[in-house]
Short mmCIF file of C-alpha atoms in Angstrom, two decimals:
data_model
loop_
_atom_site.label_atom_id
_atom_site.label_comp_id
_atom_site.label_asym_id
_atom_site.label_seq_id
_atom_site.Cartn_x
_atom_site.Cartn_y
_atom_site.Cartn_z
CA MET A 1 137.16 96.70 79.60
CA ALA A 2 134.53 98.68 77.70
CA GLY A 3 133.14 96.90 74.66
CA GLY A 4 134.91 93.63 75.49
CA ALA A 5 133.07 90.33 75.50
CA LEU A 6 133.90 87.57 77.99
CA LEU A 7 134.87 84.27 76.41
CA PRO A 8 134.23 80.65 77.40
CA VAL A 9 137.16 79.01 79.18
CA ALA A 10 137.65 76.51 76.34
CA LEU A 11 137.97 79.31 73.82
CA LEU A 12 140.44 81.18 76.01
CA VAL A 13 142.59 78.06 76.15
CA CYS A 14 142.44 77.79 72.35
CA LEU A 15 143.38 81.45 71.99
CA ALA A 16 146.23 81.07 74.47
CA LEU A 17 147.72 78.28 72.40
CA ALA A 18 147.38 80.41 69.27
CA GLY A 19 148.65 83.63 70.80
CA GLY A 20 151.80 82.62 72.68
CA ALA A 21 152.86 82.08 76.27
CA ASP A 22 151.35 85.29 77.63
CA ALA A 23 148.11 85.12 75.65
CA ALA A 24 146.07 83.79 78.58
CA ARG A 25 146.52 87.17 80.27
CA LYS A 26 145.01 89.01 77.31
CA PRO A 27 141.21 89.01 77.23
CA VAL A 28 139.82 88.98 73.70
CA GLY A 29 136.71 90.91 72.79
CA PHE A 30 134.95 93.44 70.63
CA TYR A 31 135.33 97.21 70.97
CA GLU A 32 133.18 99.96 69.48
CA LEU A 33 134.03 103.47 68.29
CA LYS A 34 131.14 105.84 67.52
CA ASN A 35 130.85 109.45 66.40
CA LYS A 36 128.80 111.98 68.38
CA LYS A 37 125.93 111.95 65.90
CA GLY A 38 125.63 108.19 66.25
CA ASP A 39 125.35 107.40 62.53
CA PHE A 40 128.99 106.40 61.99
CA SER A 41 130.63 103.64 64.00
CA ILE A 42 132.99 100.71 63.79
CA LYS A 43 133.64 97.57 65.79
CA VAL A 44 137.06 95.98 66.12
CA THR A 45 138.62 93.09 67.99
CA ASN A 46 142.10 92.53 69.37
CA TRP A 47 142.11 89.12 67.71
CA GLY A 48 144.24 90.03 64.71
CA ALA A 49 143.70 93.79 65.29
CA THR A 50 140.67 93.18 63.12
CA LEU A 51 138.08 95.58 61.71
CA VAL A 52 134.77 93.79 62.34
CA SER A 53 132.13 96.24 61.12
CA VAL A 54 131.74 99.73 59.64
CA PHE A 55 128.32 101.37 59.93
CA VAL A 56 127.85 104.40 57.68
CA PRO A 57 124.77 106.17 56.21
CA ASP A 58 123.67 106.23 52.57
CA CYS A 59 122.27 109.21 50.67
CA LYS A 60 118.90 108.82 52.48
CA GLY A 61 120.47 108.57 55.91
CA ASP A 62 119.93 104.81 56.20
CA VAL A 63 122.82 103.19 58.06
CA ALA A 64 124.31 99.82 57.01
CA ASP A 65 127.36 97.72 57.80
CA VAL A 66 129.60 97.85 54.71
CA ILE A 67 132.24 95.17 55.39
CA LEU A 68 132.08 91.38 55.48
CA GLY A 69 132.85 89.58 58.74
CA TYR A 70 131.74 87.21 61.47
CA ASP A 71 129.58 87.44 64.58
CA THR A 72 131.88 85.74 67.11
CA ILE A 73 135.53 85.61 68.12
CA ALA A 74 135.50 81.84 67.55
CA GLU A 75 134.56 82.37 63.90
CA TYR A 76 137.48 84.79 63.46
CA VAL A 77 139.82 82.26 65.09
CA ASN A 78 138.67 79.51 62.72
CA GLY A 79 138.00 81.65 59.62
CA THR A 80 140.11 81.41 56.49
CA GLN A 81 139.25 84.69 54.74
CA ALA A 82 141.21 87.22 56.89
CA PHE A 83 138.08 89.40 57.04
CA GLY A 84 139.21 92.84 58.24
CA SER A 85 142.45 91.69 59.85
CA THR A 86 145.82 93.38 60.10
CA VAL A 87 147.97 91.07 57.99
CA GLY A 88 151.75 90.75 58.38
CA ARG A 89 154.63 90.50 59.11
CA VAL A 90 154.58 90.57 55.30
CA ALA A 91 151.26 90.84 53.51
CA ASN A 92 150.73 89.10 50.18
CA ARG A 93 152.98 86.40 48.73
CA ILE A 94 156.67 85.59 49.09
CA PHE A 95 157.91 83.28 46.35
CA LYS A 96 158.82 79.78 47.53
CA SER A 97 158.68 81.02 51.13
CA ARG A 98 162.27 82.18 51.12
CA PHE A 99 164.50 85.21 50.73
CA VAL A 100 168.09 86.32 51.31
CA LEU A 101 168.81 89.37 53.47
CA ASP A 102 172.29 90.70 54.23
CA GLY A 103 173.76 87.47 52.88
CA LYS A 104 171.68 85.15 55.05
CA ALA A 105 168.95 82.88 53.68
CA TYR A 106 165.62 82.67 55.50
CA ARG A 107 162.94 80.00 55.14
CA LEU A 108 159.33 80.89 55.94
CA PHE A 109 156.24 78.85 56.69
CA PRO A 110 154.60 77.92 53.35
CA ASN A 111 150.81 78.33 53.49
CA ASP A 112 149.97 79.02 49.82
CA GLY A 113 151.32 76.00 48.01
CA ASN A 114 155.10 76.46 48.15
CA ASN A 115 154.69 80.18 48.82
CA SER A 116 154.12 82.14 51.99
CA ILE A 117 151.15 84.51 52.14
CA HIS A 118 150.12 87.12 54.73
CA GLY A 119 152.89 86.21 57.15
CA GLY A 120 152.41 82.45 57.26
CA HIS A 121 149.85 80.14 58.83
CA ARG A 122 149.85 82.24 62.03
CA GLY A 123 150.48 85.74 60.80
CA PHE A 124 149.48 88.91 62.62
CA GLY A 125 145.82 88.36 61.75
CA LYS A 126 145.85 85.13 63.79
CA VAL A 127 147.31 86.34 67.10
CA ILE A 128 146.09 88.23 70.14
CA TRP A 129 147.02 91.90 70.30
CA THR A 130 147.17 94.01 73.46
CA VAL A 131 144.80 96.96 73.81
CA LYS A 132 147.09 99.92 74.62
CA GLU A 133 144.59 102.80 74.46
CA TYR A 134 140.82 102.95 73.99
CA VAL A 135 138.61 106.05 73.74
CA SER A 136 135.17 104.96 72.54
CA GLY A 137 133.52 108.36 71.92
CA GLY A 138 134.06 112.08 71.65
CA ASP A 139 135.35 114.14 68.74
CA SER A 140 137.95 111.59 67.66
CA PRO A 141 137.38 108.13 69.16
CA TYR A 142 140.24 105.68 68.68
CA ILE A 143 141.78 102.41 69.75
CA THR A 144 145.41 101.30 69.59
CA PHE A 145 146.52 97.66 69.51
CA PHE A 146 150.07 96.39 70.13
CA TYR A 147 151.81 93.15 69.17
CA HIS A 148 155.38 92.04 69.79
CA SER A 149 156.58 89.72 67.04
CA PHE A 150 159.55 87.66 68.19
CA ASP A 151 162.74 86.82 66.32
CA GLY A 152 162.09 83.76 64.15
CA GLU A 153 158.29 83.99 64.24
CA GLN A 154 157.03 82.21 61.10
CA GLY A 155 160.67 82.29 59.97
CA PHE A 156 161.12 86.07 59.89
CA PRO A 157 164.28 87.60 61.40
CA GLY A 158 164.40 89.97 64.36
CA ASP A 159 162.06 91.30 67.01
CA LEU A 160 159.38 93.70 65.79
CA ASP A 161 157.09 95.97 67.84
CA VAL A 162 153.87 96.64 65.96
CA TYR A 163 151.02 99.11 66.58
CA THR A 164 147.69 99.44 64.76
CA THR A 165 145.38 102.38 65.51
CA TYR A 166 141.79 102.81 64.30
CA ARG A 167 140.34 106.32 64.59
CA LEU A 168 137.11 108.04 63.56
CA SER A 169 137.02 111.71 62.64
CA SER A 170 134.48 114.15 61.25
CA PRO A 171 132.41 113.83 59.28
CA TYR A 172 132.80 110.21 58.07
CA GLU A 173 136.48 109.34 58.01
CA LEU A 174 138.12 106.16 59.29
CA SER A 175 141.90 106.29 59.58
CA ILE A 176 144.09 103.25 60.10
CA SER A 177 147.72 103.70 61.14
CA MET A 178 150.13 100.76 61.23
CA ASN A 179 153.61 101.35 62.67
CA ALA A 180 156.41 98.86 63.30
CA THR A 181 159.89 99.18 64.78
CA ALA A 182 162.64 96.63 64.20
CA THR A 183 164.69 96.29 67.37
CA THR A 184 167.31 93.58 66.77
CA LYS A 185 167.70 92.62 63.08
CA ALA A 186 166.81 93.87 59.64
CA THR A 187 163.51 92.38 58.45
CA PRO A 188 160.97 92.77 55.67
CA VAL A 189 157.74 94.47 56.81
CA ASN A 190 154.57 94.97 54.79
CA LEU A 191 151.41 95.43 56.87
CA ALA A 192 147.98 95.73 55.29
CA ASN A 193 144.36 95.97 56.35
CA HIS A 194 142.27 93.21 54.77
CA ALA A 195 138.75 94.67 54.93
CA TYR A 196 136.22 93.31 52.42
CA TRP A 197 134.08 96.26 51.28
CA ASN A 198 130.51 96.21 49.94
CA LEU A 199 129.08 99.72 50.02
CA ALA A 200 125.53 98.45 49.47
CA GLY A 201 125.82 96.52 52.75
CA HIS A 202 127.61 93.34 53.73
CA ASP A 203 124.43 91.31 53.13
CA SER A 204 123.46 92.82 49.75
CA GLY A 205 124.97 90.42 47.20
CA ASP A 206 127.77 91.06 44.71
CA VAL A 207 129.67 94.27 43.98
CA LEU A 208 129.85 93.86 40.20
CA GLN A 209 127.83 97.03 39.48
CA GLN A 210 129.67 99.21 41.97
CA GLU A 211 131.98 101.70 40.28
CA LEU A 212 135.71 101.51 40.98
CA GLN A 213 138.45 103.97 40.22
CA ILE A 214 142.12 103.15 40.93
CA LEU A 215 144.60 105.98 40.51
CA ALA A 216 147.30 103.74 39.08
CA SER A 217 148.67 103.90 35.54
CA SER A 218 150.59 100.63 35.82
CA TYR A 219 150.64 97.28 37.58
CA THR A 220 153.11 94.59 38.59
CA THR A 221 152.78 91.65 36.20
CA VAL A 222 152.50 88.16 37.67
CA ASP A 223 153.13 84.55 36.77
CA ALA A 224 151.07 82.09 38.84
CA MET A 225 150.23 84.98 41.25
CA ILE A 226 153.92 85.86 41.84
CA PRO A 227 155.35 89.15 40.49
CA THR A 228 157.71 88.74 37.54
CA GLY A 229 159.55 91.94 38.38
CA GLN A 230 158.05 93.72 35.37
CA ILE A 231 155.79 96.76 35.53
CA GLU A 232 153.36 97.33 32.68
CA PRO A 233 150.91 100.14 31.82
CA VAL A 234 147.19 99.54 32.41
CA ALA A 235 146.23 101.46 29.25
CA GLY A 236 144.31 99.26 26.84
CA THR A 237 144.00 96.39 29.34
CA ILE A 238 141.29 95.03 31.63
CA TYR A 239 143.28 96.52 34.52
CA ASP A 240 142.53 100.10 33.50
CA PHE A 241 140.44 101.66 36.29
CA LEU A 242 141.76 105.19 35.83
CA GLN A 243 138.18 106.23 35.12
CA PRO A 244 135.24 104.99 37.24
CA THR A 245 134.33 101.55 35.88
CA PRO A 246 131.88 98.87 37.08
CA VAL A 247 133.83 96.19 38.94
CA GLY A 248 132.33 93.47 36.76
CA GLU A 249 132.97 95.20 33.42
CA HIS A 250 135.61 92.64 32.35
CA MET A 251 135.22 90.01 35.04
CA ASP A 252 134.46 87.24 32.54
CA ILE A 253 137.90 87.55 30.92
CA VAL A 254 140.12 88.25 33.93
CA PRO A 255 142.83 85.54 33.91
CA GLY A 256 143.62 83.47 37.01
CA GLY A 257 142.76 84.54 40.55
CA GLY A 258 139.66 82.34 40.72
CA GLY A 259 137.93 84.22 37.92
CA GLY A 260 138.35 87.73 39.29
CA TYR A 261 140.91 90.37 40.15
CA ASP A 262 143.82 89.67 42.50
CA LEU A 263 146.56 92.05 41.42
CA ASN A 264 148.86 94.78 42.70
CA PHE A 265 148.57 98.23 41.11
CA VAL A 266 151.38 100.81 41.16
CA VAL A 267 149.82 103.91 42.70
CA ASN A 268 150.48 107.19 40.89
CA GLY A 269 152.52 109.89 42.64
CA GLU A 270 155.46 109.80 45.02
CA GLN A 271 155.61 106.37 46.64
CA ASP A 272 155.85 107.66 50.23
CA ALA A 273 153.37 110.52 49.84
CA PHE A 274 149.94 110.38 51.44
CA ARG A 275 147.65 110.53 48.42
CA GLN A 276 144.37 109.26 47.04
CA VAL A 277 144.63 105.66 45.88
CA ALA A 278 141.12 104.66 44.85
CA ARG A 279 137.42 105.49 44.92
CA VAL A 280 134.40 103.19 45.08
CA GLU A 281 130.74 104.14 44.70
CA ASP A 282 127.54 102.12 44.93
CA PRO A 283 125.02 103.62 42.48
CA LYS A 284 121.94 102.29 44.33
CA SER A 285 122.65 103.52 47.86
CA GLY A 286 124.77 106.52 46.89
CA ARG A 287 127.45 105.46 49.37
CA GLY A 288 130.95 106.16 48.25
CA MET A 289 134.42 106.03 49.71
CA GLU A 290 137.85 107.33 48.86
CA VAL A 291 140.94 105.36 49.88
CA TRP A 292 144.06 107.35 50.78
CA ALA A 293 147.46 105.96 51.79
CA ASN A 294 151.22 106.45 51.75
CA GLN A 295 152.15 103.07 50.23
CA PRO A 296 153.49 102.42 46.70
CA GLY A 297 150.95 99.74 45.79
CA VAL A 298 147.37 98.59 46.26
CA GLN A 299 146.05 95.05 45.81
CA LEU A 300 142.62 94.74 44.23
CA TYR A 301 140.96 91.49 45.25
CA THR A 302 137.35 90.74 44.31
CA SER A 303 136.54 87.95 46.78
CA ASN A 304 137.16 85.31 44.14
CA TRP A 305 137.60 82.52 46.69
CA VAL A 306 134.77 83.47 49.03
CA ILE A 307 132.33 80.64 48.40
CA ASN A 308 129.35 79.93 50.69
CA GLU A 309 131.05 81.54 53.68
CA LYS A 310 128.71 82.03 56.64
CA GLY A 311 129.08 85.56 57.92
CA LYS A 312 127.37 88.13 60.14
CA ASN A 313 123.70 87.75 61.00
CA GLY A 314 123.51 84.40 59.21
CA LYS A 315 124.33 85.90 55.81
CA VAL A 316 126.08 83.48 53.47
CA TYR A 317 128.70 85.33 51.44
CA GLY A 318 129.40 84.35 47.85
CA GLN A 319 131.92 85.05 45.12
CA TYR A 320 132.34 88.76 44.27
CA GLY A 321 130.40 89.72 47.40
CA ALA A 322 132.98 92.40 48.25
CA LEU A 323 136.25 93.91 47.12
CA CYS A 324 139.50 94.50 48.98
CA LEU A 325 141.77 97.48 48.37
CA GLU A 326 144.89 96.55 50.32
CA THR A 327 147.38 99.41 50.28
CA GLN A 328 150.82 97.85 50.57
CA ALA A 329 154.40 97.45 49.41
CA TYR A 330 154.78 95.53 46.17
CA PRO A 331 154.27 91.77 46.65
CA ASP A 332 157.47 89.71 46.96
CA ALA A 333 159.51 92.93 47.14
CA VAL A 334 162.08 91.15 49.31
CA ASN A 335 163.00 89.03 46.27
CA HIS A 336 162.94 91.90 43.76
CA PRO A 337 165.66 94.53 44.30
CA GLU A 338 164.14 96.53 41.43
CA PHE A 339 161.01 97.14 43.57
CA PRO A 340 160.81 99.75 46.37
CA SER A 341 162.44 98.20 49.43
CA SER A 342 160.32 96.69 52.20
CA ILE A 343 163.28 96.20 54.57
CA VAL A 344 163.19 97.84 58.00
CA ARG A 345 166.47 98.00 59.91
CA PRO A 346 166.98 98.20 63.68
CA GLY A 347 165.86 101.55 65.00
CA GLN A 348 163.89 102.37 61.87
CA VAL A 349 160.12 102.82 62.02
CA TYR A 350 157.83 101.47 59.32
CA LYS A 351 154.76 103.69 58.87
CA HIS A 352 151.66 102.76 56.92
CA ASP A 353 148.93 105.40 57.10
CA MET A 354 145.60 105.05 55.36
CA ALA A 355 142.23 106.80 55.45
CA ILE A 356 138.79 105.75 54.26
CA LYS A 357 136.72 108.86 53.52
CA PHE A 358 133.02 108.05 53.13
CA TYR A 359 130.53 110.26 51.32
CA GLN A 360 126.92 110.17 50.19
CA ASP A 361 126.03 110.97 46.59
CA ALA A 362 122.35 111.63 45.94
#
């Protein structure tokens, strides 16, 4: 298995317990995709269908890894930050870990106080995925992971077949496609990629001076991190990123969320259209990226709760050391009929397509 790392027996046993009855037959390792030029590459792992690293050049051609993460599979197994993982079955929070669907009440595993977050204590970012296809080089290298989520897993109804594909294309584009098919019952589905981005390099400190633009004219208001059901305009607020703005411009007065941003924005345009969502640029390195997706929302999270977290190459990550732009359905949509529906019914296919388009600005 190209790019895969062999694991100690003890770790395999631990992973088997975490991944289900057939997990012992699934080796867990790292896999690399690289462009022909050799200056753009990523590493991923089938633990959580996780994006481990993204190496991309700056305006001088110097290559750096621009996402936070860990060095070993064991650290991903034990980590609490969901660095780079595919989160689900439902990303973000579900109020009081419960919902009613087609007249039946469902109780979920609470792992955020009384609420459920990112699919529960063993969501999709904490299980072993199967490698279905792997092409490491060429014009469009890619890898596809598969996970079968069983009826009742973490309290969610119905069987769900899930695929996540990472692909590189020219010149510096990373696409992430997440598809899911409900096979037996209706179920909420909201998959997201949880990469922590720092365009100066994962080991370069905070992102407060990096410029952020979010193409969203409104946001979903929250009470204690749970949507109220109301949507308000960003105009005149600290949530207005319609024009490029330093991430830390208003950080000292952002309420809640550990002293930083942790909020869902309502992306402009048709909610199912593939469109630009955001742009980030690091003024020192000249690295920039555009985020494109077909989801109605995007969660901005500024690593508020990353405190003294040991990461790659011995780097200790601190608060505001990265930002997440998690394209997604609206949080707690299953409890808010006024929000776009996140329900997938048997035979339907959920499709979440996103692209990260990197550029260099001299």
